[in-house]
Short mmCIF file of N, CA, C and O and ligand atoms in Angstrom, two decimals:
data_model
loop_
_atom_site.label_atom_id
_atom_site.label_comp_id
_atom_site.label_asym_id
_atom_site.label_seq_id
_atom_site.Cartn_x
_atom_site.Cartn_y
_atom_site.Cartn_z
N MET A 1 -16.16 -42.77 40.96
CA MET A 1 -17.08 -43.16 42.04
C MET A 1 -18.24 -42.19 42.08
O MET A 1 -18.19 -41.13 41.49
N ALA A 2 -19.28 -42.62 42.77
CA ALA A 2 -20.48 -41.80 42.84
C ALA A 2 -21.18 -42.04 44.16
O ALA A 2 -21.41 -43.19 44.54
N LEU A 3 -21.44 -40.96 44.84
CA LEU A 3 -22.27 -41.05 46.04
C LEU A 3 -23.69 -41.41 45.60
O LEU A 3 -24.28 -40.70 44.80
N GLN A 4 -24.18 -42.54 46.08
CA GLN A 4 -25.47 -43.03 45.60
C GLN A 4 -26.61 -42.22 46.23
O GLN A 4 -26.53 -41.84 47.40
N PRO A 5 -27.67 -41.99 45.46
CA PRO A 5 -28.81 -41.28 46.04
C PRO A 5 -29.44 -42.09 47.17
O PRO A 5 -29.52 -43.32 47.09
N ARG A 6 -29.84 -41.41 48.21
CA ARG A 6 -30.48 -42.10 49.34
C ARG A 6 -31.87 -42.55 48.94
O ARG A 6 -32.62 -41.81 48.33
N GLN A 7 -32.19 -43.79 49.32
CA GLN A 7 -33.52 -44.33 49.04
C GLN A 7 -34.26 -44.47 50.37
O GLN A 7 -33.65 -44.80 51.38
N PRO A 8 -35.57 -44.28 50.34
CA PRO A 8 -36.31 -44.49 51.59
C PRO A 8 -36.26 -45.95 52.02
O PRO A 8 -36.21 -46.85 51.18
N SER A 9 -36.24 -46.21 53.33
CA SER A 9 -36.32 -47.57 53.83
C SER A 9 -37.65 -48.18 53.39
O SER A 9 -38.66 -47.49 53.29
N ALA A 10 -37.62 -49.49 53.11
CA ALA A 10 -38.82 -50.20 52.65
C ALA A 10 -39.30 -51.13 53.74
O ALA A 10 -38.50 -51.83 54.38
N LYS A 11 -40.59 -51.17 53.96
CA LYS A 11 -41.18 -52.08 54.95
C LYS A 11 -41.10 -53.50 54.42
O LYS A 11 -41.40 -53.76 53.26
N GLY A 12 -40.65 -54.43 55.27
CA GLY A 12 -40.59 -55.83 54.88
C GLY A 12 -42.00 -56.37 54.66
O GLY A 12 -42.86 -56.20 55.51
N PRO A 13 -42.24 -57.00 53.51
CA PRO A 13 -43.59 -57.48 53.20
C PRO A 13 -44.09 -58.52 54.20
O PRO A 13 -43.31 -59.37 54.65
N ALA A 14 -45.37 -58.46 54.53
CA ALA A 14 -45.96 -59.36 55.53
C ALA A 14 -45.90 -60.82 55.10
O ALA A 14 -45.91 -61.71 55.96
N GLU A 15 -45.82 -61.09 53.80
CA GLU A 15 -45.74 -62.50 53.38
C GLU A 15 -44.36 -63.09 53.62
O GLU A 15 -44.20 -64.31 53.63
N TRP A 16 -43.35 -62.26 53.85
CA TRP A 16 -41.99 -62.75 54.07
C TRP A 16 -41.53 -62.59 55.52
O TRP A 16 -40.51 -63.17 55.90
N PHE A 17 -42.23 -61.76 56.30
CA PHE A 17 -41.75 -61.43 57.66
C PHE A 17 -42.91 -61.49 58.65
O PHE A 17 -44.06 -61.25 58.29
N THR A 18 -42.57 -61.76 59.92
CA THR A 18 -43.49 -61.61 61.04
C THR A 18 -43.00 -60.42 61.85
O THR A 18 -41.81 -60.36 62.19
N GLY A 19 -43.88 -59.49 62.16
CA GLY A 19 -43.49 -58.30 62.90
C GLY A 19 -42.93 -57.23 61.97
O GLY A 19 -42.92 -57.39 60.75
N ASP A 20 -42.45 -56.14 62.58
CA ASP A 20 -42.01 -54.99 61.78
C ASP A 20 -40.53 -55.11 61.44
O ASP A 20 -39.68 -55.18 62.33
N VAL A 21 -40.28 -55.12 60.14
CA VAL A 21 -38.92 -55.23 59.61
C VAL A 21 -38.77 -54.18 58.51
O VAL A 21 -39.69 -53.98 57.71
N TRP A 22 -37.62 -53.51 58.51
CA TRP A 22 -37.35 -52.47 57.50
C TRP A 22 -36.06 -52.80 56.77
O TRP A 22 -35.09 -53.28 57.38
N LEU A 23 -36.06 -52.55 55.46
CA LEU A 23 -34.94 -52.93 54.60
C LEU A 23 -34.35 -51.70 53.91
O LEU A 23 -35.10 -50.85 53.40
N ASP A 24 -33.01 -51.64 53.91
CA ASP A 24 -32.28 -50.63 53.14
C ASP A 24 -31.39 -51.36 52.15
O ASP A 24 -30.52 -52.13 52.55
N SER A 25 -31.60 -51.11 50.87
CA SER A 25 -30.72 -51.68 49.85
C SER A 25 -29.41 -50.91 49.84
O SER A 25 -29.41 -49.67 49.79
N ILE A 26 -28.28 -51.63 49.94
CA ILE A 26 -26.97 -50.98 49.96
C ILE A 26 -26.26 -51.16 48.63
O ILE A 26 -25.66 -50.24 48.10
N ALA A 27 -26.33 -52.37 48.07
CA ALA A 27 -25.67 -52.64 46.79
C ALA A 27 -26.50 -53.63 46.00
O ALA A 27 -26.99 -54.63 46.54
N ARG A 28 -26.65 -53.34 44.75
CA ARG A 28 -27.32 -54.24 43.81
C ARG A 28 -26.51 -54.15 42.52
O ARG A 28 -26.77 -53.33 41.65
N ALA A 29 -25.47 -54.99 42.47
CA ALA A 29 -24.43 -54.81 41.47
C ALA A 29 -24.94 -55.08 40.06
O ALA A 29 -25.87 -55.85 39.84
N GLU A 30 -24.29 -54.45 39.12
CA GLU A 30 -24.55 -54.69 37.70
C GLU A 30 -23.76 -55.91 37.26
O GLU A 30 -22.63 -56.12 37.71
N PRO A 31 -24.30 -56.75 36.34
CA PRO A 31 -23.53 -57.87 35.80
C PRO A 31 -22.22 -57.38 35.21
O PRO A 31 -22.21 -56.27 34.67
N PRO A 32 -21.13 -58.14 35.29
CA PRO A 32 -21.08 -59.55 35.67
C PRO A 32 -21.11 -59.81 37.17
O PRO A 32 -21.18 -60.95 37.58
N SER A 33 -21.05 -58.80 38.03
CA SER A 33 -21.23 -59.02 39.46
C SER A 33 -22.70 -59.29 39.73
O SER A 33 -23.59 -58.77 39.03
N HIS A 34 -22.96 -60.11 40.74
CA HIS A 34 -24.35 -60.41 41.10
C HIS A 34 -24.60 -60.21 42.58
O HIS A 34 -25.58 -60.70 43.12
N VAL A 35 -23.67 -59.51 43.24
CA VAL A 35 -23.79 -59.36 44.69
C VAL A 35 -24.92 -58.40 45.05
O VAL A 35 -25.18 -57.41 44.35
N ARG A 36 -25.59 -58.74 46.12
CA ARG A 36 -26.66 -57.89 46.66
C ARG A 36 -26.44 -57.74 48.16
O ARG A 36 -26.27 -58.74 48.86
N VAL A 37 -26.43 -56.52 48.63
CA VAL A 37 -26.23 -56.24 50.05
C VAL A 37 -27.39 -55.37 50.54
O VAL A 37 -27.72 -54.37 49.91
N SER A 38 -27.97 -55.79 51.64
CA SER A 38 -29.04 -55.00 52.27
C SER A 38 -28.77 -54.93 53.76
O SER A 38 -28.23 -55.87 54.35
N ALA A 39 -29.19 -53.84 54.39
CA ALA A 39 -29.29 -53.76 55.85
C ALA A 39 -30.73 -54.07 56.20
O ALA A 39 -31.66 -53.54 55.59
N VAL A 40 -30.91 -55.00 57.16
CA VAL A 40 -32.26 -55.41 57.55
C VAL A 40 -32.42 -55.13 59.03
O VAL A 40 -31.62 -55.60 59.85
N HIS A 41 -33.44 -54.36 59.35
CA HIS A 41 -33.67 -53.89 60.73
C HIS A 41 -34.91 -54.61 61.28
O HIS A 41 -36.02 -54.43 60.75
N PHE A 42 -34.72 -55.39 62.33
CA PHE A 42 -35.81 -56.14 62.95
C PHE A 42 -36.18 -55.50 64.29
O PHE A 42 -35.30 -55.25 65.13
N THR A 43 -37.46 -55.29 64.53
CA THR A 43 -37.93 -54.88 65.85
C THR A 43 -38.00 -56.12 66.74
O THR A 43 -37.95 -57.25 66.24
N PRO A 44 -38.09 -55.95 68.07
CA PRO A 44 -38.08 -57.12 68.95
C PRO A 44 -39.08 -58.20 68.54
O PRO A 44 -40.25 -57.89 68.25
N SER A 45 -38.61 -59.43 68.47
CA SER A 45 -39.37 -60.63 68.10
C SER A 45 -39.74 -60.72 66.62
O SER A 45 -40.33 -61.71 66.19
N ALA A 46 -39.41 -59.69 65.83
CA ALA A 46 -39.68 -59.78 64.39
C ALA A 46 -38.69 -60.75 63.76
O ALA A 46 -37.55 -60.89 64.23
N ARG A 47 -39.13 -61.45 62.72
CA ARG A 47 -38.25 -62.43 62.06
C ARG A 47 -38.72 -62.69 60.64
O ARG A 47 -39.85 -62.38 60.28
N THR A 48 -37.81 -63.30 59.88
CA THR A 48 -38.16 -63.71 58.53
C THR A 48 -39.09 -64.92 58.61
O THR A 48 -39.18 -65.59 59.65
N ALA A 49 -39.72 -65.24 57.50
CA ALA A 49 -40.34 -66.56 57.32
C ALA A 49 -39.23 -67.57 57.02
O ALA A 49 -38.07 -67.20 56.79
N TRP A 50 -39.56 -68.85 57.06
CA TRP A 50 -38.63 -69.87 56.59
C TRP A 50 -38.29 -69.60 55.13
O TRP A 50 -39.17 -69.24 54.33
N HIS A 51 -37.01 -69.75 54.79
CA HIS A 51 -36.60 -69.49 53.40
C HIS A 51 -35.23 -70.12 53.15
O HIS A 51 -34.55 -70.56 54.08
N SER A 52 -34.86 -70.17 51.88
CA SER A 52 -33.51 -70.60 51.49
C SER A 52 -33.02 -69.69 50.39
O SER A 52 -33.81 -68.99 49.75
N HIS A 53 -31.69 -69.69 50.18
CA HIS A 53 -31.07 -68.82 49.18
C HIS A 53 -30.40 -69.67 48.11
O HIS A 53 -29.66 -70.61 48.44
N ALA A 54 -30.64 -69.34 46.86
CA ALA A 54 -30.14 -70.15 45.74
C ALA A 54 -28.62 -70.29 45.77
O ALA A 54 -28.08 -71.33 45.41
N LEU A 55 -27.92 -69.23 46.20
CA LEU A 55 -26.45 -69.25 46.21
C LEU A 55 -25.90 -68.96 47.61
O LEU A 55 -24.76 -68.53 47.75
N GLY A 56 -26.71 -69.21 48.64
CA GLY A 56 -26.26 -69.01 50.01
C GLY A 56 -26.36 -67.55 50.45
O GLY A 56 -26.76 -66.67 49.69
N GLN A 57 -26.01 -67.31 51.72
CA GLN A 57 -26.14 -65.97 52.30
C GLN A 57 -25.14 -65.79 53.43
O GLN A 57 -24.96 -66.68 54.26
N THR A 58 -24.51 -64.64 53.47
CA THR A 58 -23.73 -64.22 54.64
C THR A 58 -24.51 -63.13 55.36
O THR A 58 -24.98 -62.18 54.73
N LEU A 59 -24.64 -63.30 56.68
CA LEU A 59 -25.21 -62.25 57.53
C LEU A 59 -24.10 -61.68 58.39
O LEU A 59 -23.25 -62.43 58.89
N TYR A 60 -24.11 -60.37 58.58
CA TYR A 60 -23.19 -59.71 59.51
C TYR A 60 -24.03 -58.85 60.44
O TYR A 60 -24.68 -57.89 59.99
N VAL A 61 -24.03 -59.21 61.72
CA VAL A 61 -24.87 -58.50 62.69
C VAL A 61 -24.16 -57.20 63.07
O VAL A 61 -23.04 -57.22 63.59
N THR A 62 -24.80 -56.08 62.79
CA THR A 62 -24.19 -54.78 63.08
C THR A 62 -24.71 -54.18 64.38
O THR A 62 -24.08 -53.27 64.93
N GLU A 63 -25.85 -54.67 64.88
CA GLU A 63 -26.44 -54.05 66.06
C GLU A 63 -27.40 -55.02 66.72
O GLU A 63 -28.13 -55.75 66.03
N GLY A 64 -27.39 -55.06 68.05
CA GLY A 64 -28.44 -55.74 68.79
C GLY A 64 -28.20 -57.23 68.99
O GLY A 64 -27.07 -57.73 68.90
N ARG A 65 -29.30 -57.93 69.26
CA ARG A 65 -29.26 -59.35 69.59
C ARG A 65 -30.37 -60.04 68.82
O ARG A 65 -31.50 -59.54 68.76
N GLY A 66 -30.04 -61.19 68.22
CA GLY A 66 -31.02 -61.88 67.40
C GLY A 66 -30.96 -63.38 67.56
O GLY A 66 -30.24 -63.91 68.42
N LEU A 67 -31.76 -64.05 66.74
CA LEU A 67 -31.84 -65.50 66.74
C LEU A 67 -31.79 -65.99 65.30
O LEU A 67 -32.31 -65.33 64.39
N VAL A 68 -31.16 -67.16 65.12
CA VAL A 68 -31.16 -67.83 63.82
C VAL A 68 -31.44 -69.31 64.05
O VAL A 68 -31.15 -69.85 65.13
N GLN A 69 -31.99 -69.96 63.04
CA GLN A 69 -32.21 -71.40 63.12
C GLN A 69 -32.21 -71.98 61.71
O GLN A 69 -32.85 -71.42 60.80
N SER A 70 -31.51 -73.09 61.54
CA SER A 70 -31.61 -73.89 60.32
C SER A 70 -32.62 -75.00 60.55
O SER A 70 -32.78 -75.46 61.69
N ARG A 71 -33.26 -75.45 59.49
CA ARG A 71 -34.26 -76.53 59.59
C ARG A 71 -33.62 -77.73 60.27
O ARG A 71 -32.57 -78.22 59.83
N GLY A 72 -34.23 -78.17 61.39
CA GLY A 72 -33.72 -79.33 62.11
C GLY A 72 -32.66 -79.00 63.14
O GLY A 72 -32.23 -79.88 63.88
N GLY A 73 -32.24 -77.71 63.21
CA GLY A 73 -31.19 -77.32 64.15
C GLY A 73 -31.75 -76.55 65.33
O GLY A 73 -32.95 -76.34 65.45
N GLU A 74 -30.86 -76.14 66.22
CA GLU A 74 -31.24 -75.39 67.42
C GLU A 74 -31.42 -73.91 67.08
O GLU A 74 -30.75 -73.38 66.19
N VAL A 75 -32.29 -73.24 67.83
CA VAL A 75 -32.36 -71.78 67.78
C VAL A 75 -31.11 -71.23 68.46
O VAL A 75 -30.79 -71.62 69.59
N THR A 76 -30.36 -70.39 67.77
CA THR A 76 -29.06 -69.92 68.23
C THR A 76 -29.04 -68.40 68.34
O THR A 76 -29.50 -67.71 67.43
N GLU A 77 -28.49 -67.90 69.45
CA GLU A 77 -28.41 -66.45 69.65
C GLU A 77 -27.26 -65.87 68.85
O GLU A 77 -26.17 -66.46 68.78
N ILE A 78 -27.50 -64.70 68.26
CA ILE A 78 -26.46 -63.97 67.53
C ILE A 78 -26.41 -62.54 68.07
O ILE A 78 -27.42 -62.02 68.54
N ARG A 79 -25.21 -61.96 68.01
CA ARG A 79 -24.99 -60.61 68.55
C ARG A 79 -24.15 -59.79 67.60
O ARG A 79 -23.50 -60.33 66.70
N SER A 80 -24.13 -58.50 67.87
CA SER A 80 -23.34 -57.56 67.09
C SER A 80 -21.93 -58.11 66.86
O SER A 80 -21.28 -58.53 67.82
N GLY A 81 -21.48 -58.11 65.63
CA GLY A 81 -20.15 -58.61 65.27
C GLY A 81 -20.16 -60.03 64.77
O GLY A 81 -19.17 -60.47 64.17
N ASP A 82 -21.23 -60.79 64.98
CA ASP A 82 -21.29 -62.18 64.51
C ASP A 82 -21.48 -62.22 62.99
O ASP A 82 -22.17 -61.37 62.41
N ILE A 83 -20.87 -63.23 62.38
CA ILE A 83 -20.98 -63.49 60.95
C ILE A 83 -21.58 -64.88 60.80
O ILE A 83 -21.08 -65.84 61.40
N ILE A 84 -22.65 -65.00 60.03
CA ILE A 84 -23.35 -66.28 59.87
C ILE A 84 -23.40 -66.61 58.38
O ILE A 84 -23.93 -65.83 57.58
N TRP A 85 -22.88 -67.77 58.02
CA TRP A 85 -22.94 -68.24 56.62
C TRP A 85 -23.98 -69.35 56.54
O TRP A 85 -23.94 -70.30 57.31
N THR A 86 -24.91 -69.22 55.61
CA THR A 86 -25.90 -70.26 55.34
C THR A 86 -25.67 -70.75 53.92
O THR A 86 -25.73 -69.97 52.97
N PRO A 87 -25.38 -72.06 53.76
CA PRO A 87 -25.11 -72.59 52.41
C PRO A 87 -26.36 -72.53 51.52
O PRO A 87 -27.49 -72.41 52.00
N ALA A 88 -26.13 -72.66 50.24
CA ALA A 88 -27.21 -72.68 49.25
C ALA A 88 -28.24 -73.74 49.62
O ALA A 88 -27.88 -74.85 50.04
N ASP A 89 -29.50 -73.37 49.48
CA ASP A 89 -30.64 -74.29 49.61
C ASP A 89 -30.87 -74.81 51.03
O ASP A 89 -31.67 -75.72 51.21
N GLU A 90 -30.19 -74.24 52.03
CA GLU A 90 -30.45 -74.64 53.42
C GLU A 90 -31.59 -73.77 53.98
O GLU A 90 -31.48 -72.54 54.03
N TRP A 91 -32.67 -74.43 54.41
CA TRP A 91 -33.83 -73.69 54.91
C TRP A 91 -33.54 -73.16 56.31
O TRP A 91 -32.98 -73.89 57.14
N HIS A 92 -33.93 -71.93 56.57
CA HIS A 92 -33.56 -71.26 57.82
C HIS A 92 -34.42 -70.03 58.02
O HIS A 92 -35.17 -69.63 57.12
N TRP A 93 -34.28 -69.41 59.20
CA TRP A 93 -34.87 -68.09 59.43
C TRP A 93 -33.91 -67.29 60.30
O TRP A 93 -33.02 -67.84 60.95
N HIS A 94 -34.10 -65.97 60.34
CA HIS A 94 -33.32 -65.09 61.21
C HIS A 94 -34.20 -63.94 61.65
O HIS A 94 -35.11 -63.54 60.94
N GLY A 95 -33.88 -63.41 62.85
CA GLY A 95 -34.68 -62.30 63.35
C GLY A 95 -34.13 -61.75 64.65
O GLY A 95 -33.05 -62.15 65.10
N ALA A 96 -34.87 -60.80 65.23
CA ALA A 96 -34.48 -60.20 66.51
C ALA A 96 -34.87 -61.12 67.65
O ALA A 96 -35.82 -61.89 67.56
N ALA A 97 -34.13 -61.02 68.73
CA ALA A 97 -34.49 -61.74 69.96
C ALA A 97 -35.67 -61.03 70.62
O ALA A 97 -35.95 -59.86 70.32
N PRO A 98 -36.37 -61.72 71.52
CA PRO A 98 -37.44 -61.04 72.26
C PRO A 98 -36.85 -59.90 73.09
O PRO A 98 -35.86 -60.08 73.78
N GLY A 99 -37.43 -58.72 72.99
CA GLY A 99 -36.98 -57.60 73.81
C GLY A 99 -35.76 -56.87 73.28
O GLY A 99 -35.26 -55.96 73.94
N ASP A 100 -35.26 -57.26 72.11
CA ASP A 100 -34.09 -56.58 71.52
C ASP A 100 -34.33 -56.27 70.05
O ASP A 100 -34.93 -57.08 69.33
N PHE A 101 -33.83 -55.13 69.63
CA PHE A 101 -33.74 -54.84 68.20
C PHE A 101 -32.53 -55.59 67.65
O PHE A 101 -31.61 -55.95 68.39
N MET A 102 -32.52 -55.82 66.34
CA MET A 102 -31.35 -56.43 65.70
C MET A 102 -31.28 -55.93 64.27
O MET A 102 -32.29 -55.87 63.56
N THR A 103 -30.07 -55.53 63.87
CA THR A 103 -29.82 -55.18 62.47
C THR A 103 -28.69 -56.05 61.95
O THR A 103 -27.68 -56.23 62.64
N HIS A 104 -28.89 -56.62 60.77
CA HIS A 104 -27.79 -57.33 60.10
C HIS A 104 -27.68 -56.87 58.65
O HIS A 104 -28.65 -56.41 58.06
N LEU A 105 -26.46 -56.99 58.14
CA LEU A 105 -26.26 -56.90 56.70
C LEU A 105 -26.53 -58.26 56.11
O LEU A 105 -26.14 -59.29 56.70
N SER A 106 -27.19 -58.32 54.98
CA SER A 106 -27.42 -59.55 54.23
C SER A 106 -26.65 -59.44 52.92
O SER A 106 -26.81 -58.47 52.19
N ILE A 107 -25.80 -60.45 52.66
CA ILE A 107 -25.00 -60.46 51.43
C ILE A 107 -25.37 -61.72 50.67
O ILE A 107 -25.16 -62.85 51.15
N THR A 108 -25.96 -61.54 49.51
CA THR A 108 -26.37 -62.68 48.67
C THR A 108 -25.94 -62.41 47.24
O THR A 108 -25.46 -61.33 46.90
N GLU A 109 -26.09 -63.45 46.41
CA GLU A 109 -25.83 -63.30 44.98
C GLU A 109 -27.07 -63.72 44.22
O GLU A 109 -27.68 -64.75 44.52
N ALA A 110 -27.42 -62.95 43.22
CA ALA A 110 -28.47 -63.36 42.30
C ALA A 110 -27.93 -64.47 41.41
O ALA A 110 -26.74 -64.52 41.11
N ASP A 111 -28.79 -65.37 40.99
CA ASP A 111 -28.42 -66.43 40.05
C ASP A 111 -28.07 -65.77 38.71
O ASP A 111 -28.91 -65.10 38.12
N PRO A 112 -26.82 -65.95 38.24
CA PRO A 112 -26.42 -65.27 37.00
C PRO A 112 -27.35 -65.57 35.83
O PRO A 112 -27.60 -64.71 35.00
N GLY A 113 -27.86 -66.81 35.76
CA GLY A 113 -28.75 -67.16 34.66
C GLY A 113 -30.19 -66.75 34.90
O GLY A 113 -31.04 -66.93 34.03
N ASN A 114 -30.44 -66.21 36.11
CA ASN A 114 -31.80 -65.82 36.48
C ASN A 114 -32.79 -66.96 36.36
O ASN A 114 -33.98 -66.75 36.14
N GLU A 115 -32.29 -68.20 36.50
CA GLU A 115 -33.20 -69.35 36.38
C GLU A 115 -33.90 -69.62 37.69
O GLU A 115 -34.96 -70.22 37.72
N ARG A 116 -33.29 -69.19 38.79
CA ARG A 116 -33.89 -69.42 40.10
C ARG A 116 -33.96 -68.09 40.82
O ARG A 116 -33.06 -67.26 40.69
N PRO A 117 -35.01 -67.90 41.62
CA PRO A 117 -35.04 -66.69 42.44
C PRO A 117 -33.92 -66.72 43.47
O PRO A 117 -33.50 -67.80 43.91
N GLU A 118 -33.43 -65.55 43.85
CA GLU A 118 -32.38 -65.46 44.86
C GLU A 118 -32.83 -66.11 46.16
O GLU A 118 -32.05 -66.77 46.84
N THR A 119 -34.09 -65.90 46.53
CA THR A 119 -34.62 -66.44 47.79
C THR A 119 -35.92 -67.19 47.51
O THR A 119 -36.76 -66.73 46.75
N ASP A 120 -36.03 -68.37 48.12
CA ASP A 120 -37.23 -69.20 48.01
C ASP A 120 -37.94 -69.12 49.37
O ASP A 120 -37.36 -69.50 50.38
N TRP A 121 -39.17 -68.60 49.39
CA TRP A 121 -39.87 -68.33 50.65
C TRP A 121 -40.87 -69.42 50.98
O TRP A 121 -41.55 -69.93 50.11
N GLY A 122 -40.96 -69.76 52.28
CA GLY A 122 -41.90 -70.76 52.76
C GLY A 122 -42.82 -70.20 53.83
O GLY A 122 -43.19 -69.03 53.81
N ALA A 123 -43.16 -71.07 54.79
CA ALA A 123 -44.14 -70.72 55.82
C ALA A 123 -43.56 -69.71 56.82
O ALA A 123 -42.34 -69.62 57.00
N HIS A 124 -44.44 -68.98 57.48
CA HIS A 124 -44.02 -68.12 58.57
C HIS A 124 -43.49 -68.97 59.73
O HIS A 124 -43.90 -70.11 59.92
N VAL A 125 -42.57 -68.38 60.50
CA VAL A 125 -42.05 -69.03 61.72
C VAL A 125 -43.10 -68.84 62.81
O VAL A 125 -43.44 -67.71 63.17
N THR A 126 -43.61 -69.95 63.34
CA THR A 126 -44.65 -69.86 64.38
C THR A 126 -44.03 -69.40 65.70
O THR A 126 -42.81 -69.46 65.89
N ASP A 127 -44.89 -68.96 66.61
CA ASP A 127 -44.40 -68.57 67.94
C ASP A 127 -43.71 -69.73 68.64
O ASP A 127 -42.73 -69.54 69.37
N GLU A 128 -44.22 -70.96 68.43
CA GLU A 128 -43.60 -72.14 69.04
C GLU A 128 -42.21 -72.38 68.47
O GLU A 128 -41.26 -72.66 69.21
N GLU A 129 -42.07 -72.29 67.15
CA GLU A 129 -40.75 -72.45 66.54
C GLU A 129 -39.80 -71.35 67.03
O GLU A 129 -38.63 -71.62 67.35
N TYR A 130 -40.30 -70.12 67.10
CA TYR A 130 -39.48 -68.99 67.53
C TYR A 130 -38.98 -69.20 68.96
O TYR A 130 -37.84 -68.86 69.29
N ALA A 131 -39.84 -69.80 69.78
CA ALA A 131 -39.47 -70.05 71.19
C ALA A 131 -38.59 -71.29 71.34
O ALA A 131 -38.17 -71.62 72.45
N GLY A 132 -38.33 -71.99 70.23
CA GLY A 132 -37.44 -73.14 70.29
C GLY A 132 -38.13 -74.44 70.66
O GLY A 132 -37.47 -75.41 71.05
N HIS A 133 -39.46 -74.49 70.53
CA HIS A 133 -40.21 -75.71 70.85
C HIS A 133 -40.57 -76.49 69.58
O HIS A 133 -40.73 -75.92 68.54
MN1 MN B 1 -31.63 -65.93 54.96
#
């Protein structure tokens, strides 16, 4: 085993996120494993853009209160301890609730053949969508 060197937190790119989001890479496995784990820290009202994952995604909320929505579904509150599974190719977003920070672990798999990106990014979540309208 090896204690991994600490890496600086990375700012979430503005093309993928609204508001201030910081990412810590926890695991980026070597083949034949393809698992990727990150801690994602959202400031109040910050959220991802609409996106989907080639092989799905598990979220585990470690801190705070947030919101998630699948395309065509309701905006749903999530809290520390919640586990959210999003199937492959389901468009969705996730982020912090208004007035609350939220941190979740993101667990995804890279496409073994590297034929598709792990995440397919779309439009930003508008304030109206975020508010559930
Ligand atoms: Mn996602």
